Structures are given as structure tokens and as C-alpha cells.
């Protein structure tokens, strides 16, 4: 595996691969790899001749009061894990390589960025996401880019950028990977002390309770949300948001007769965590969208166990 720092180096490697008729798969990340990231790399490895993983903690998507300076970073560990998954190129640029002096362009997606994380974290967040992803697509020119369903709103934003700017890349959203107790894997899980780690399991239990009610035939959004809220209240978790939105437009919904995104964000201990379930309009035992992969054993609070047999998201 090559660790490349500059845009010209990446472009040269991609040109060579495309000259040899290889497809290019890109996995954009901010590092601190866990099983979710690794599953995306495996998927990319299975489907492409050249696999590029970007490792870049993007400063433009963090607000001044957020955790940019403390975001977990361990490039040596990340590089070893990526190499073990068969990644060809780890693109790990410095901030001034991505945003050189005088950089003055930002991409803003309207509508779907105004709610959920866009409302909680501010408009800058998805502007930063959209801009850096567009830059990565321009640098790597991937045939396919792989994202995790845990960041469901981000996936919608990236798809809108691709559609609106006519970018020639296919976006693949891969299922959420969870610990055995249901906690969605996240780089920020390392912030959780043992008590908060246990409390955080209520997020997925709340979503499961709402999912069960929906799968049993309930369609009223207020009742479905109430089922989730009861679990969170019992665990002492106060949410930034707990909402049901149309799965494509993120418009509010009064019922779940069409596919809906049930999304939650909450501060648990020192971590801000997000999670979601997709509720299908016509659920059955076999057609639940993005059925999460689960790791077979409980995780240590600060170091999730990993397996090579699960597919999912970061």
C-alpha cells in the first residue's frame, strides 16, 4: 500500500490504473478506523481494481466549539489496518494540500441540509462535507464511492451534489455495523467511559422499539416516536433531535406509509452520537432496509472489537 500526501501523486496513480482498465473505488474517511470503515474497504476491494482511502480530518465541517482538535487520530494504526484490508492507496494530505492559501469555494446544498444535523451543527457542517467530497471526487475520479448508512443525511447530501453537478461517480451506501449490544460503531465511541458506554446502548434500543411498532403495523409518526422516546427517557438521555423524516427528501412525515428515516442525535457522556433506522413503507421479515451487521462479542468501551466477516458503515 502506498501512502500519498499530494494531489499530483494520487492523480498519477489513478491515471495509471485507468490506463490499465481498472475501476477505482474511493472510501472517504476522517480516520480512527473501526469495523465500519474496514467493511467499506472490503466492499471496495471486492468491486474495484484500485482502492483509494482518503484519511483527512476535514476542518471545514467542524464548528469552533466542536472536537476538531481532539478528534481521534492515529495514522500509523489506520495505515496498518487499511493495508491489511488490501487498500492500494491511503491518501493522507495535509490541510493546506486540500485547502491551499486563497481557497475560496464552498458548495451549499439547500433543503436537506436545513434539518437534523444541519440544524443542530449549523449550515457550515454540510457545506464542509459537500465541498471536501467534491474535491475528493475531482482528485481521485472514482467510479464508485462508499459511504456508511449511519451518516444517512450525509449520504443524501453527497448524492444530491453528484446529481446536481453531474459528477460521474456512483454512490454506494452500506449498512450500519453495530457492536453486539447494538451500539452503532463510531470513531467518537472512544470518548465514552464505561457508564456512558452502557447508557449509549439506549439509542439503538429506542430505534428498535420504534421499528418493532412500525413492523407490527403502526404508521402514526407520533406514536412511533413516542415508543423511542420512552426508551431514551428511561435511560436518562436527552436528545438533540429524535425525528421521523421522508427517507429521500427529509421532509416531515405524519405517518410511515412511505419509506421514512428515524434519526436520533444525543450527547452521551463526552460523546455526541447519531444513529438511525430506515422504516420501509411495507415492512416484512426479509425487506428491512440496511439491516445492521453486528459484531459477535461485546466491545471494550475504548476499543471496539473487530471482525473480518461483517459489512457495514463507519
PDB file of C-alpha atoms in Angstrom:
ATOM      1  CA  UNK A   1       0.000   0.000   0.000  1.00  0.00           C
ATOM      2  CA  UNK A   2       1.211   3.494  -0.837  1.00  0.00           C
ATOM      3  CA  UNK A   3       0.680   6.431   1.500  1.00  0.00           C
ATOM      4  CA  UNK A   4       0.372   9.509  -0.700  1.00  0.00           C
ATOM      5  CA  UNK A   5       0.299  13.100   0.518  1.00  0.00           C
ATOM      6  CA  UNK A   6      -0.190  15.199  -2.591  1.00  0.00           C
ATOM      7  CA  UNK A   7      -2.858  15.588  -5.238  1.00  0.00           C
ATOM      8  CA  UNK A   8      -0.462  15.077  -8.194  1.00  0.00           C
ATOM      9  CA  UNK A   9       0.709  11.746  -6.717  1.00  0.00           C
ATOM     10  CA  UNK A  10      -2.859  10.477  -6.400  1.00  0.00           C
ATOM     11  CA  UNK A  11      -3.815  11.630  -9.871  1.00  0.00           C
ATOM     12  CA  UNK A  12      -0.788   9.892 -11.398  1.00  0.00           C
ATOM     13  CA  UNK A  13      -1.657   6.601  -9.670  1.00  0.00           C
ATOM     14  CA  UNK A  14      -5.287   6.829 -10.769  1.00  0.00           C
ATOM     15  CA  UNK A  15      -4.309   7.620 -14.363  1.00  0.00           C
ATOM     16  CA  UNK A  16      -2.130   4.522 -14.428  1.00  0.00           C
ATOM     17  CA  UNK A  17      -4.940   2.346 -13.063  1.00  0.00           C
ATOM     18  CA  UNK A  18      -7.467   3.682 -15.552  1.00  0.00           C
ATOM     19  CA  UNK A  19      -4.976   3.169 -18.396  1.00  0.00           C
ATOM     20  CA  UNK A  20      -4.986  -0.491 -17.355  1.00  0.00           C
ATOM     21  CA  UNK A  21      -8.807  -0.540 -17.452  1.00  0.00           C
ATOM     22  CA  UNK A  22      -9.146  -0.790 -13.683  1.00  0.00           C
ATOM     23  CA  UNK A  23     -12.163   0.638 -11.917  1.00  0.00           C
ATOM     24  CA  UNK A  24     -11.441   2.932  -8.980  1.00  0.00           C
ATOM     25  CA  UNK A  25     -13.216   2.719  -5.634  1.00  0.00           C
ATOM     26  CA  UNK A  26     -12.962   5.512  -3.063  1.00  0.00           C
ATOM     27  CA  UNK A  27     -13.677   5.325   0.660  1.00  0.00           C
ATOM     28  CA  UNK A  28     -13.657   8.858   2.140  1.00  0.00           C
ATOM     29  CA  UNK A  29     -12.822   8.861   5.877  1.00  0.00           C
ATOM     30  CA  UNK A  30     -11.590  11.026   8.704  1.00  0.00           C
ATOM     31  CA  UNK A  31      -9.552   8.143  10.139  1.00  0.00           C
ATOM     32  CA  UNK A  32      -9.769   6.495  13.566  1.00  0.00           C
ATOM     33  CA  UNK A  33     -10.787   3.339  11.738  1.00  0.00           C
ATOM     34  CA  UNK A  34     -13.194   0.816  13.200  1.00  0.00           C
ATOM     35  CA  UNK A  35     -15.015  -2.172  11.752  1.00  0.00           C
ATOM     36  CA  UNK A  36     -17.456   0.059   9.902  1.00  0.00           C
ATOM     37  CA  UNK A  37     -14.658   1.726   7.943  1.00  0.00           C
ATOM     38  CA  UNK A  38     -12.975  -1.598   7.290  1.00  0.00           C
ATOM     39  CA  UNK A  39     -16.162  -3.120   5.908  1.00  0.00           C
ATOM     40  CA  UNK A  40     -16.369  -0.285   3.373  1.00  0.00           C
ATOM     41  CA  UNK A  41     -12.797  -1.006   2.338  1.00  0.00           C
ATOM     42  CA  UNK A  42     -13.634  -4.694   1.873  1.00  0.00           C
ATOM     43  CA  UNK A  43     -16.605  -3.827  -0.277  1.00  0.00           C
ATOM     44  CA  UNK A  44     -14.442  -1.515  -2.379  1.00  0.00           C
ATOM     45  CA  UNK A  45     -11.748  -4.196  -2.649  1.00  0.00           C
ATOM     46  CA  UNK A  46     -14.271  -6.764  -3.870  1.00  0.00           C
ATOM     47  CA  UNK A  47     -15.610  -4.475  -6.588  1.00  0.00           C
ATOM     48  CA  UNK A  48     -12.638  -2.493  -7.928  1.00  0.00           C
ATOM     49  CA  UNK A  49      -9.175  -2.824  -9.364  1.00  0.00           C
ATOM     50  CA  UNK A  50      -7.790   0.173  -7.437  1.00  0.00           C
ATOM     51  CA  UNK A  51      -8.946   1.082  -3.930  1.00  0.00           C
ATOM     52  CA  UNK A  52      -8.218   4.557  -2.566  1.00  0.00           C
ATOM     53  CA  UNK A  53      -8.979   5.501   1.043  1.00  0.00           C
ATOM     54  CA  UNK A  54      -8.765   9.152   1.992  1.00  0.00           C
ATOM     55  CA  UNK A  55      -7.720   9.964   5.550  1.00  0.00           C
ATOM     56  CA  UNK A  56      -8.427  13.621   6.213  1.00  0.00           C
ATOM     57  CA  UNK A  57      -9.956  15.243   9.278  1.00  0.00           C
ATOM     58  CA  UNK A  58     -11.810  17.951   7.396  1.00  0.00           C
ATOM     59  CA  UNK A  59     -11.628  21.227   9.347  1.00  0.00           C
ATOM     60  CA  UNK A  60     -14.381  22.963   7.391  1.00  0.00           C
ATOM     61  CA  UNK A  61     -17.121  20.711   8.751  1.00  0.00           C
ATOM     62  CA  UNK A  62     -16.331  21.461  12.410  1.00  0.00           C
ATOM     63  CA  UNK A  63     -17.704  24.447  14.305  1.00  0.00           C
ATOM     64  CA  UNK A  64     -15.337  26.332  16.669  1.00  0.00           C
ATOM     65  CA  UNK A  65     -16.903  24.623  19.697  1.00  0.00           C
ATOM     66  CA  UNK A  66     -16.656  21.103  18.237  1.00  0.00           C
ATOM     67  CA  UNK A  67     -13.942  18.480  18.617  1.00  0.00           C
ATOM     68  CA  UNK A  68     -11.596  19.192  15.694  1.00  0.00           C
ATOM     69  CA  UNK A  69      -8.526  19.478  17.915  1.00  0.00           C
ATOM     70  CA  UNK A  70      -9.348  16.357  19.936  1.00  0.00           C
ATOM     71  CA  UNK A  71     -10.796  14.183  17.168  1.00  0.00           C
ATOM     72  CA  UNK A  72      -9.074  10.768  17.472  1.00  0.00           C
ATOM     73  CA  UNK A  73      -6.045  10.459  15.198  1.00  0.00           C
ATOM     74  CA  UNK A  74      -3.647   7.527  14.787  1.00  0.00           C
ATOM     75  CA  UNK A  75      -2.342   7.394  11.239  1.00  0.00           C
ATOM     76  CA  UNK A  76       0.078   4.515  11.827  1.00  0.00           C
ATOM     77  CA  UNK A  77      -2.691   2.302  13.207  1.00  0.00           C
ATOM     78  CA  UNK A  78      -5.096   3.353  10.445  1.00  0.00           C
ATOM     79  CA  UNK A  79      -2.487   2.655   7.762  1.00  0.00           C
ATOM     80  CA  UNK A  80      -1.801  -0.827   9.115  1.00  0.00           C
ATOM     81  CA  UNK A  81      -5.496  -1.657   9.139  1.00  0.00           C
ATOM     82  CA  UNK A  82      -6.060  -0.304   5.632  1.00  0.00           C
ATOM     83  CA  UNK A  83      -3.117  -2.265   4.292  1.00  0.00           C
ATOM     84  CA  UNK A  84      -4.465  -5.440   5.897  1.00  0.00           C
ATOM     85  CA  UNK A  85      -7.733  -4.912   4.004  1.00  0.00           C
ATOM     86  CA  UNK A  86      -5.930  -4.698   0.660  1.00  0.00           C
ATOM     87  CA  UNK A  87      -6.188  -0.939   0.159  1.00  0.00           C
ATOM     88  CA  UNK A  88      -3.881   0.267  -2.616  1.00  0.00           C
ATOM     89  CA  UNK A  89      -3.566   3.959  -1.745  1.00  0.00           C
ATOM     90  CA  UNK A  90      -4.041   5.820   1.522  1.00  0.00           C
ATOM     91  CA  UNK A  91      -4.406   9.482   0.614  1.00  0.00           C
ATOM     92  CA  UNK A  92      -3.442  11.400   3.757  1.00  0.00           C
ATOM     93  CA  UNK A  93      -2.973  15.055   2.793  1.00  0.00           C
ATOM     94  CA  UNK A  94      -2.143  18.000   4.999  1.00  0.00           C
ATOM     95  CA  UNK A  95      -4.893  20.618   5.364  1.00  0.00           C
ATOM     96  CA  UNK A  96      -3.068  23.083   3.112  1.00  0.00           C
ATOM     97  CA  UNK A  97      -2.915  20.488   0.360  1.00  0.00           C
ATOM     98  CA  UNK A  98      -6.717  20.328   0.314  1.00  0.00           C
ATOM     99  CA  UNK A  99      -7.308  23.990   1.144  1.00  0.00           C
ATOM    100  CA  UNK A 100      -4.312  25.954  -0.179  1.00  0.00           C
ATOM    101  CA  UNK A 101      -3.830  29.625   0.542  1.00  0.00           C
ATOM    102  CA  UNK A 102      -6.568  31.615  -1.174  1.00  0.00           C
ATOM    103  CA  UNK A 103      -9.060  28.752  -1.349  1.00  0.00           C
ATOM    104  CA  UNK A 104     -12.440  30.488  -1.702  1.00  0.00           C
ATOM    105  CA  UNK A 105     -15.045  27.970  -2.898  1.00  0.00           C
ATOM    106  CA  UNK A 106     -17.816  26.319  -0.903  1.00  0.00           C
ATOM    107  CA  UNK A 107     -20.667  24.076  -2.034  1.00  0.00           C
ATOM    108  CA  UNK A 108     -24.023  24.606  -0.340  1.00  0.00           C
ATOM    109  CA  UNK A 109     -26.905  22.166  -0.730  1.00  0.00           C
ATOM    110  CA  UNK A 110     -30.281  23.634   0.170  1.00  0.00           C
ATOM    111  CA  UNK A 111     -33.278  21.923   1.744  1.00  0.00           C
ATOM    112  CA  UNK A 112     -31.943  18.608   3.019  1.00  0.00           C
ATOM    113  CA  UNK A 113     -29.168  20.371   4.959  1.00  0.00           C
ATOM    114  CA  UNK A 114     -31.582  22.548   6.947  1.00  0.00           C
ATOM    115  CA  UNK A 115     -32.766  19.814   9.320  1.00  0.00           C
ATOM    116  CA  UNK A 116     -31.387  17.138  11.653  1.00  0.00           C
ATOM    117  CA  UNK A 117     -27.582  17.534  11.818  1.00  0.00           C
ATOM    118  CA  UNK A 118     -27.783  20.628   9.640  1.00  0.00           C
ATOM    119  CA  UNK A 119     -29.973  22.326  12.217  1.00  0.00           C
ATOM    120  CA  UNK A 120     -28.017  21.007  15.205  1.00  0.00           C
ATOM    121  CA  UNK A 121     -24.475  21.568  13.944  1.00  0.00           C
ATOM    122  CA  UNK A 122     -25.089  24.548  11.660  1.00  0.00           C
ATOM    123  CA  UNK A 123     -25.061  25.154   7.905  1.00  0.00           C
ATOM    124  CA  UNK A 124     -21.259  25.085   7.811  1.00  0.00           C
ATOM    125  CA  UNK A 125     -21.233  21.354   8.559  1.00  0.00           C
ATOM    126  CA  UNK A 126     -22.723  20.056   5.333  1.00  0.00           C
ATOM    127  CA  UNK A 127     -21.101  22.854   3.339  1.00  0.00           C
ATOM    128  CA  UNK A 128     -17.797  21.431   4.542  1.00  0.00           C
ATOM    129  CA  UNK A 129     -18.856  17.874   3.763  1.00  0.00           C
ATOM    130  CA  UNK A 130     -20.125  18.718   0.272  1.00  0.00           C
ATOM    131  CA  UNK A 131     -17.035  20.747  -0.601  1.00  0.00           C
ATOM    132  CA  UNK A 132     -14.449  18.233   0.561  1.00  0.00           C
ATOM    133  CA  UNK A 133     -16.263  15.321  -1.058  1.00  0.00           C
ATOM    134  CA  UNK A 134     -16.498  17.197  -4.361  1.00  0.00           C
ATOM    135  CA  UNK A 135     -12.767  17.886  -4.090  1.00  0.00           C
ATOM    136  CA  UNK A 136     -12.015  14.222  -3.436  1.00  0.00           C
ATOM    137  CA  UNK A 137     -14.125  13.201  -6.419  1.00  0.00           C
ATOM    138  CA  UNK A 138     -12.199  15.658  -8.565  1.00  0.00           C
ATOM    139  CA  UNK A 139      -8.840  14.399  -7.311  1.00  0.00           C
ATOM    140  CA  UNK A 140      -9.498  10.647  -7.380  1.00  0.00           C
ATOM    141  CA  UNK A 141     -12.129  10.456 -10.146  1.00  0.00           C
ATOM    142  CA  UNK A 142     -13.588   7.278  -8.641  1.00  0.00           C
ATOM    143  CA  UNK A 143     -16.064   5.065 -10.434  1.00  0.00           C
ATOM    144  CA  UNK A 144     -17.691   4.257  -7.086  1.00  0.00           C
ATOM    145  CA  UNK A 145     -17.552   5.923  -3.662  1.00  0.00           C
ATOM    146  CA  UNK A 146     -18.587   4.106  -0.493  1.00  0.00           C
ATOM    147  CA  UNK A 147     -20.292   5.739   2.493  1.00  0.00           C
ATOM    148  CA  UNK A 148     -21.877   4.458   5.682  1.00  0.00           C
ATOM    149  CA  UNK A 149     -25.615   4.479   6.278  1.00  0.00           C
ATOM    150  CA  UNK A 150     -25.002   5.635   9.860  1.00  0.00           C
ATOM    151  CA  UNK A 151     -24.438   9.081   8.356  1.00  0.00           C
ATOM    152  CA  UNK A 152     -27.702   8.862   6.420  1.00  0.00           C
ATOM    153  CA  UNK A 153     -28.138  12.603   5.931  1.00  0.00           C
ATOM    154  CA  UNK A 154     -24.568  12.878   4.657  1.00  0.00           C
ATOM    155  CA  UNK A 155     -25.296  10.191   2.063  1.00  0.00           C
ATOM    156  CA  UNK A 156     -28.309  12.178   0.835  1.00  0.00           C
ATOM    157  CA  UNK A 157     -26.220  15.346   0.624  1.00  0.00           C
ATOM    158  CA  UNK A 158     -23.461  13.612  -1.344  1.00  0.00           C
ATOM    159  CA  UNK A 159     -25.978  12.074  -3.721  1.00  0.00           C
ATOM    160  CA  UNK A 160     -27.537  15.496  -4.309  1.00  0.00           C
ATOM    161  CA  UNK A 161     -24.118  17.005  -5.075  1.00  0.00           C
ATOM    162  CA  UNK A 162     -23.405  14.209  -7.543  1.00  0.00           C
ATOM    163  CA  UNK A 163     -26.791  14.600  -9.204  1.00  0.00           C
ATOM    164  CA  UNK A 164     -26.801  18.380  -9.365  1.00  0.00           C
ATOM    165  CA  UNK A 165     -23.215  18.732 -10.591  1.00  0.00           C
ATOM    166  CA  UNK A 166     -23.443  15.772 -13.000  1.00  0.00           C
ATOM    167  CA  UNK A 167     -20.474  14.036 -11.429  1.00  0.00           C
ATOM    168  CA  UNK A 168     -19.610  10.673 -12.945  1.00  0.00           C
ATOM    169  CA  UNK A 169     -19.479   8.572  -9.785  1.00  0.00           C
ATOM    170  CA  UNK A 170     -21.835   6.002  -8.264  1.00  0.00           C
ATOM    171  CA  UNK A 171     -22.582   6.390  -4.553  1.00  0.00           C
ATOM    172  CA  UNK A 172     -22.959   3.209  -2.527  1.00  0.00           C
ATOM    173  CA  UNK A 173     -24.439   3.407   0.973  1.00  0.00           C
ATOM    174  CA  UNK A 174     -23.530   0.385   3.089  1.00  0.00           C
ATOM    175  CA  UNK A 175     -25.310  -0.926   6.205  1.00  0.00           C
ATOM    176  CA  UNK A 176     -24.572   0.186   9.733  1.00  0.00           C
ATOM    177  CA  UNK A 177     -22.152  -2.003  11.679  1.00  0.00           C
ATOM    178  CA  UNK A 178     -23.025  -2.398  15.336  1.00  0.00           C
ATOM    179  CA  UNK A 179     -21.489  -3.870  18.437  1.00  0.00           C
ATOM    180  CA  UNK A 180     -23.147  -6.973  19.879  1.00  0.00           C
ATOM    181  CA  UNK A 181     -25.207  -4.751  22.206  1.00  0.00           C
ATOM    182  CA  UNK A 182     -26.451  -2.635  19.303  1.00  0.00           C
ATOM    183  CA  UNK A 183     -24.302   0.487  19.648  1.00  0.00           C
ATOM    184  CA  UNK A 184     -23.517   1.852  16.193  1.00  0.00           C
ATOM    185  CA  UNK A 185     -19.779   1.928  15.575  1.00  0.00           C
ATOM    186  CA  UNK A 186     -18.316   5.419  15.532  1.00  0.00           C
ATOM    187  CA  UNK A 187     -14.875   6.944  15.894  1.00  0.00           C
ATOM    188  CA  UNK A 188     -16.333   9.055  18.710  1.00  0.00           C
ATOM    189  CA  UNK A 189     -17.212   5.969  20.784  1.00  0.00           C
ATOM    190  CA  UNK A 190     -13.696   6.194  22.230  1.00  0.00           C
ATOM    191  CA  UNK A 191     -14.906   9.246  24.192  1.00  0.00           C
ATOM    192  CA  UNK A 192     -17.304   7.065  26.221  1.00  0.00           C
ATOM    193  CA  UNK A 193     -16.379   5.991  29.737  1.00  0.00           C
ATOM    194  CA  UNK A 194     -17.876   2.646  30.902  1.00  0.00           C
ATOM    195  CA  UNK A 195     -21.031   4.208  32.356  1.00  0.00           C
ATOM    196  CA  UNK A 196     -21.689   6.323  29.266  1.00  0.00           C
ATOM    197  CA  UNK A 197     -20.875   3.360  27.033  1.00  0.00           C
ATOM    198  CA  UNK A 198     -23.649   1.370  28.714  1.00  0.00           C
ATOM    199  CA  UNK A 199     -26.061   4.309  28.611  1.00  0.00           C
ATOM    200  CA  UNK A 200     -25.403   4.786  24.874  1.00  0.00           C
ATOM    201  CA  UNK A 201     -26.931   1.395  24.065  1.00  0.00           C
ATOM    202  CA  UNK A 202     -30.321   3.017  24.681  1.00  0.00           C
ATOM    203  CA  UNK A 203     -30.048   4.838  21.338  1.00  0.00           C
ATOM    204  CA  UNK A 204     -30.392   1.677  19.281  1.00  0.00           C
ATOM    205  CA  UNK A 205     -32.833   0.127  21.742  1.00  0.00           C
ATOM    206  CA  UNK A 206     -35.043   3.170  21.255  1.00  0.00           C
ATOM    207  CA  UNK A 207     -34.865   2.831  17.490  1.00  0.00           C
ATOM    208  CA  UNK A 208     -35.560  -0.894  17.785  1.00  0.00           C
ATOM    209  CA  UNK A 209     -38.675  -0.196  19.858  1.00  0.00           C
ATOM    210  CA  UNK A 210     -39.965   2.209  17.228  1.00  0.00           C
ATOM    211  CA  UNK A 211     -39.065  -0.221  14.457  1.00  0.00           C
ATOM    212  CA  UNK A 212     -40.971  -3.022  16.192  1.00  0.00           C
ATOM    213  CA  UNK A 213     -44.077  -0.870  16.479  1.00  0.00           C
ATOM    214  CA  UNK A 214     -43.826   0.066  12.804  1.00  0.00           C
ATOM    215  CA  UNK A 215     -43.251  -3.532  11.753  1.00  0.00           C
ATOM    216  CA  UNK A 216     -46.308  -4.514  13.742  1.00  0.00           C
ATOM    217  CA  UNK A 217     -48.432  -2.268  11.529  1.00  0.00           C
ATOM    218  CA  UNK A 218     -48.401   1.097  13.311  1.00  0.00           C
ATOM    219  CA  UNK A 219     -47.991   4.025  10.914  1.00  0.00           C
ATOM    220  CA  UNK A 220     -48.684   7.080  13.076  1.00  0.00           C
ATOM    221  CA  UNK A 221     -45.446   9.061  13.378  1.00  0.00           C
ATOM    222  CA  UNK A 222     -46.263  10.460  16.819  1.00  0.00           C
ATOM    223  CA  UNK A 223     -46.863   7.009  18.287  1.00  0.00           C
ATOM    224  CA  UNK A 224     -43.713   5.578  16.694  1.00  0.00           C
ATOM    225  CA  UNK A 225     -41.639   8.467  18.024  1.00  0.00           C
ATOM    226  CA  UNK A 226     -43.213   8.090  21.459  1.00  0.00           C
ATOM    227  CA  UNK A 227     -42.070   4.464  21.618  1.00  0.00           C
ATOM    228  CA  UNK A 228     -38.491   5.562  21.005  1.00  0.00           C
ATOM    229  CA  UNK A 229     -38.763   8.496  23.377  1.00  0.00           C
ATOM    230  CA  UNK A 230     -39.914   6.258  26.233  1.00  0.00           C
ATOM    231  CA  UNK A 231     -36.731   4.173  25.991  1.00  0.00           C
ATOM    232  CA  UNK A 232     -34.493   7.240  25.870  1.00  0.00           C
ATOM    233  CA  UNK A 233     -36.270   8.887  28.790  1.00  0.00           C
ATOM    234  CA  UNK A 234     -35.892   5.724  30.862  1.00  0.00           C
ATOM    235  CA  UNK A 235     -32.136   5.761  30.148  1.00  0.00           C
ATOM    236  CA  UNK A 236     -31.835   9.435  31.097  1.00  0.00           C
ATOM    237  CA  UNK A 237     -30.819  10.527  27.599  1.00  0.00           C
ATOM    238  CA  UNK A 238     -31.808  13.977  26.375  1.00  0.00           C
ATOM    239  CA  UNK A 239     -31.695  14.231  22.618  1.00  0.00           C
ATOM    240  CA  UNK A 240     -30.650  16.987  20.250  1.00  0.00           C
ATOM    241  CA  UNK A 241     -33.257  15.540  17.939  1.00  0.00           C
ATOM    242  CA  UNK A 242     -35.408  12.473  17.515  1.00  0.00           C
ATOM    243  CA  UNK A 243     -37.342  12.762  14.285  1.00  0.00           C
ATOM    244  CA  UNK A 244     -39.117  10.874  11.529  1.00  0.00           C
ATOM    245  CA  UNK A 245     -38.442  12.272   8.065  1.00  0.00           C
ATOM    246  CA  UNK A 246     -39.057  11.212   4.497  1.00  0.00           C
ATOM    247  CA  UNK A 247     -36.167   8.928   3.574  1.00  0.00           C
ATOM    248  CA  UNK A 248     -35.348  10.844   0.386  1.00  0.00           C
ATOM    249  CA  UNK A 249     -36.409  14.467   0.902  1.00  0.00           C
ATOM    250  CA  UNK A 250     -36.119  14.715   4.718  1.00  0.00           C
ATOM    251  CA  UNK A 251     -39.473  16.465   4.770  1.00  0.00           C
ATOM    252  CA  UNK A 252     -41.515  15.870   7.942  1.00  0.00           C
ATOM    253  CA  UNK A 253     -43.918  12.929   7.820  1.00  0.00           C
ATOM    254  CA  UNK A 254     -47.145  12.334   9.695  1.00  0.00           C
ATOM    255  CA  UNK A 255     -47.054   8.600   9.039  1.00  0.00           C
ATOM    256  CA  UNK A 256     -44.749   5.887   7.750  1.00  0.00           C
ATOM    257  CA  UNK A 257     -46.772   4.687   4.801  1.00  0.00           C
ATOM    258  CA  UNK A 258     -43.737   5.602   2.685  1.00  0.00           C
ATOM    259  CA  UNK A 259     -40.081   4.930   3.487  1.00  0.00           C
ATOM    260  CA  UNK A 260     -39.015   7.082   6.426  1.00  0.00           C
ATOM    261  CA  UNK A 261     -35.783   7.839   8.250  1.00  0.00           C
ATOM    262  CA  UNK A 262     -35.973   7.591  12.022  1.00  0.00           C
ATOM    263  CA  UNK A 263     -32.950   9.562  13.237  1.00  0.00           C
ATOM    264  CA  UNK A 264     -31.547  10.467  16.629  1.00  0.00           C
ATOM    265  CA  UNK A 265     -28.674  12.578  17.931  1.00  0.00           C
ATOM    266  CA  UNK A 266     -27.730  12.917  21.579  1.00  0.00           C
ATOM    267  CA  UNK A 267     -24.831  13.789  23.847  1.00  0.00           C
ATOM    268  CA  UNK A 268     -23.953  10.774  25.966  1.00  0.00           C
ATOM    269  CA  UNK A 269     -21.118  11.397  28.376  1.00  0.00           C
ATOM    270  CA  UNK A 270     -18.399  13.176  26.415  1.00  0.00           C
ATOM    271  CA  UNK A 271     -19.600  11.991  23.005  1.00  0.00           C
ATOM    272  CA  UNK A 272     -22.119  13.322  20.536  1.00  0.00           C
ATOM    273  CA  UNK A 273     -23.647  10.229  18.926  1.00  0.00           C
ATOM    274  CA  UNK A 274     -26.011   9.742  15.999  1.00  0.00           C
ATOM    275  CA  UNK A 275     -27.954   6.718  14.842  1.00  0.00           C
ATOM    276  CA  UNK A 276     -30.849   5.890  12.561  1.00  0.00           C
ATOM    277  CA  UNK A 277     -33.164   3.227  11.234  1.00  0.00           C
ATOM    278  CA  UNK A 278     -34.866   3.224   7.861  1.00  0.00           C
ATOM    279  CA  UNK A 279     -38.526   2.250   8.131  1.00  0.00           C
ATOM    280  CA  UNK A 280     -39.907   0.775   4.930  1.00  0.00           C
ATOM    281  CA  UNK A 281     -43.425   1.547   3.846  1.00  0.00           C
ATOM    282  CA  UNK A 282     -44.252  -2.166   3.632  1.00  0.00           C
ATOM    283  CA  UNK A 283     -42.009  -3.973   6.142  1.00  0.00           C
ATOM    284  CA  UNK A 284     -41.736  -7.721   6.215  1.00  0.00           C
ATOM    285  CA  UNK A 285     -39.420 -10.187   7.877  1.00  0.00           C
ATOM    286  CA  UNK A 286     -37.000 -10.007   4.949  1.00  0.00           C
ATOM    287  CA  UNK A 287     -37.163  -6.499   3.488  1.00  0.00           C
ATOM    288  CA  UNK A 288     -35.918  -4.195   6.234  1.00  0.00           C
ATOM    289  CA  UNK A 289     -33.583  -1.613   4.706  1.00  0.00           C
ATOM    290  CA  UNK A 290     -29.961  -1.522   5.875  1.00  0.00           C
ATOM    291  CA  UNK A 291     -30.271  -4.364   8.362  1.00  0.00           C
ATOM    292  CA  UNK A 292     -27.281  -3.659  10.613  1.00  0.00           C
ATOM    293  CA  UNK A 293     -24.338  -6.011  10.866  1.00  0.00           C
ATOM    294  CA  UNK A 294     -23.412  -6.865  14.415  1.00  0.00           C
ATOM    295  CA  UNK A 295     -20.119  -7.881  15.954  1.00  0.00           C
ATOM    296  CA  UNK A 296     -20.369 -11.183  17.753  1.00  0.00           C
ATOM    297  CA  UNK A 297     -18.957 -10.140  21.135  1.00  0.00           C
ATOM    298  CA  UNK A 298     -19.338  -7.106  23.398  1.00  0.00           C
ATOM    299  CA  UNK A 299     -16.746  -4.378  22.946  1.00  0.00           C
ATOM    300  CA  UNK A 300     -14.426  -2.755  25.428  1.00  0.00           C
ATOM    301  CA  UNK A 301     -15.618   0.839  25.833  1.00  0.00           C
ATOM    302  CA  UNK A 302     -12.471   2.407  24.417  1.00  0.00           C
ATOM    303  CA  UNK A 303     -11.515  -0.146  21.765  1.00  0.00           C
ATOM    304  CA  UNK A 304     -14.270  -1.844  19.726  1.00  0.00           C
ATOM    305  CA  UNK A 305     -13.647  -5.451  18.773  1.00  0.00           C
ATOM    306  CA  UNK A 306     -13.405  -6.043  15.053  1.00  0.00           C
ATOM    307  CA  UNK A 307     -14.157  -8.933  12.777  1.00  0.00           C
ATOM    308  CA  UNK A 308     -13.400  -9.542   9.115  1.00  0.00           C
ATOM    309  CA  UNK A 309     -16.782 -11.051   8.397  1.00  0.00           C
ATOM    310  CA  UNK A 310     -19.166  -8.093   8.624  1.00  0.00           C
ATOM    311  CA  UNK A 311     -20.105  -5.440   6.111  1.00  0.00           C
ATOM    312  CA  UNK A 312     -21.305  -2.004   7.151  1.00  0.00           C
ATOM    313  CA  UNK A 313     -20.528   1.620   7.637  1.00  0.00           C
ATOM    314  CA  UNK A 314     -18.301   3.899   9.644  1.00  0.00           C
TER     315      UNK A 314
END
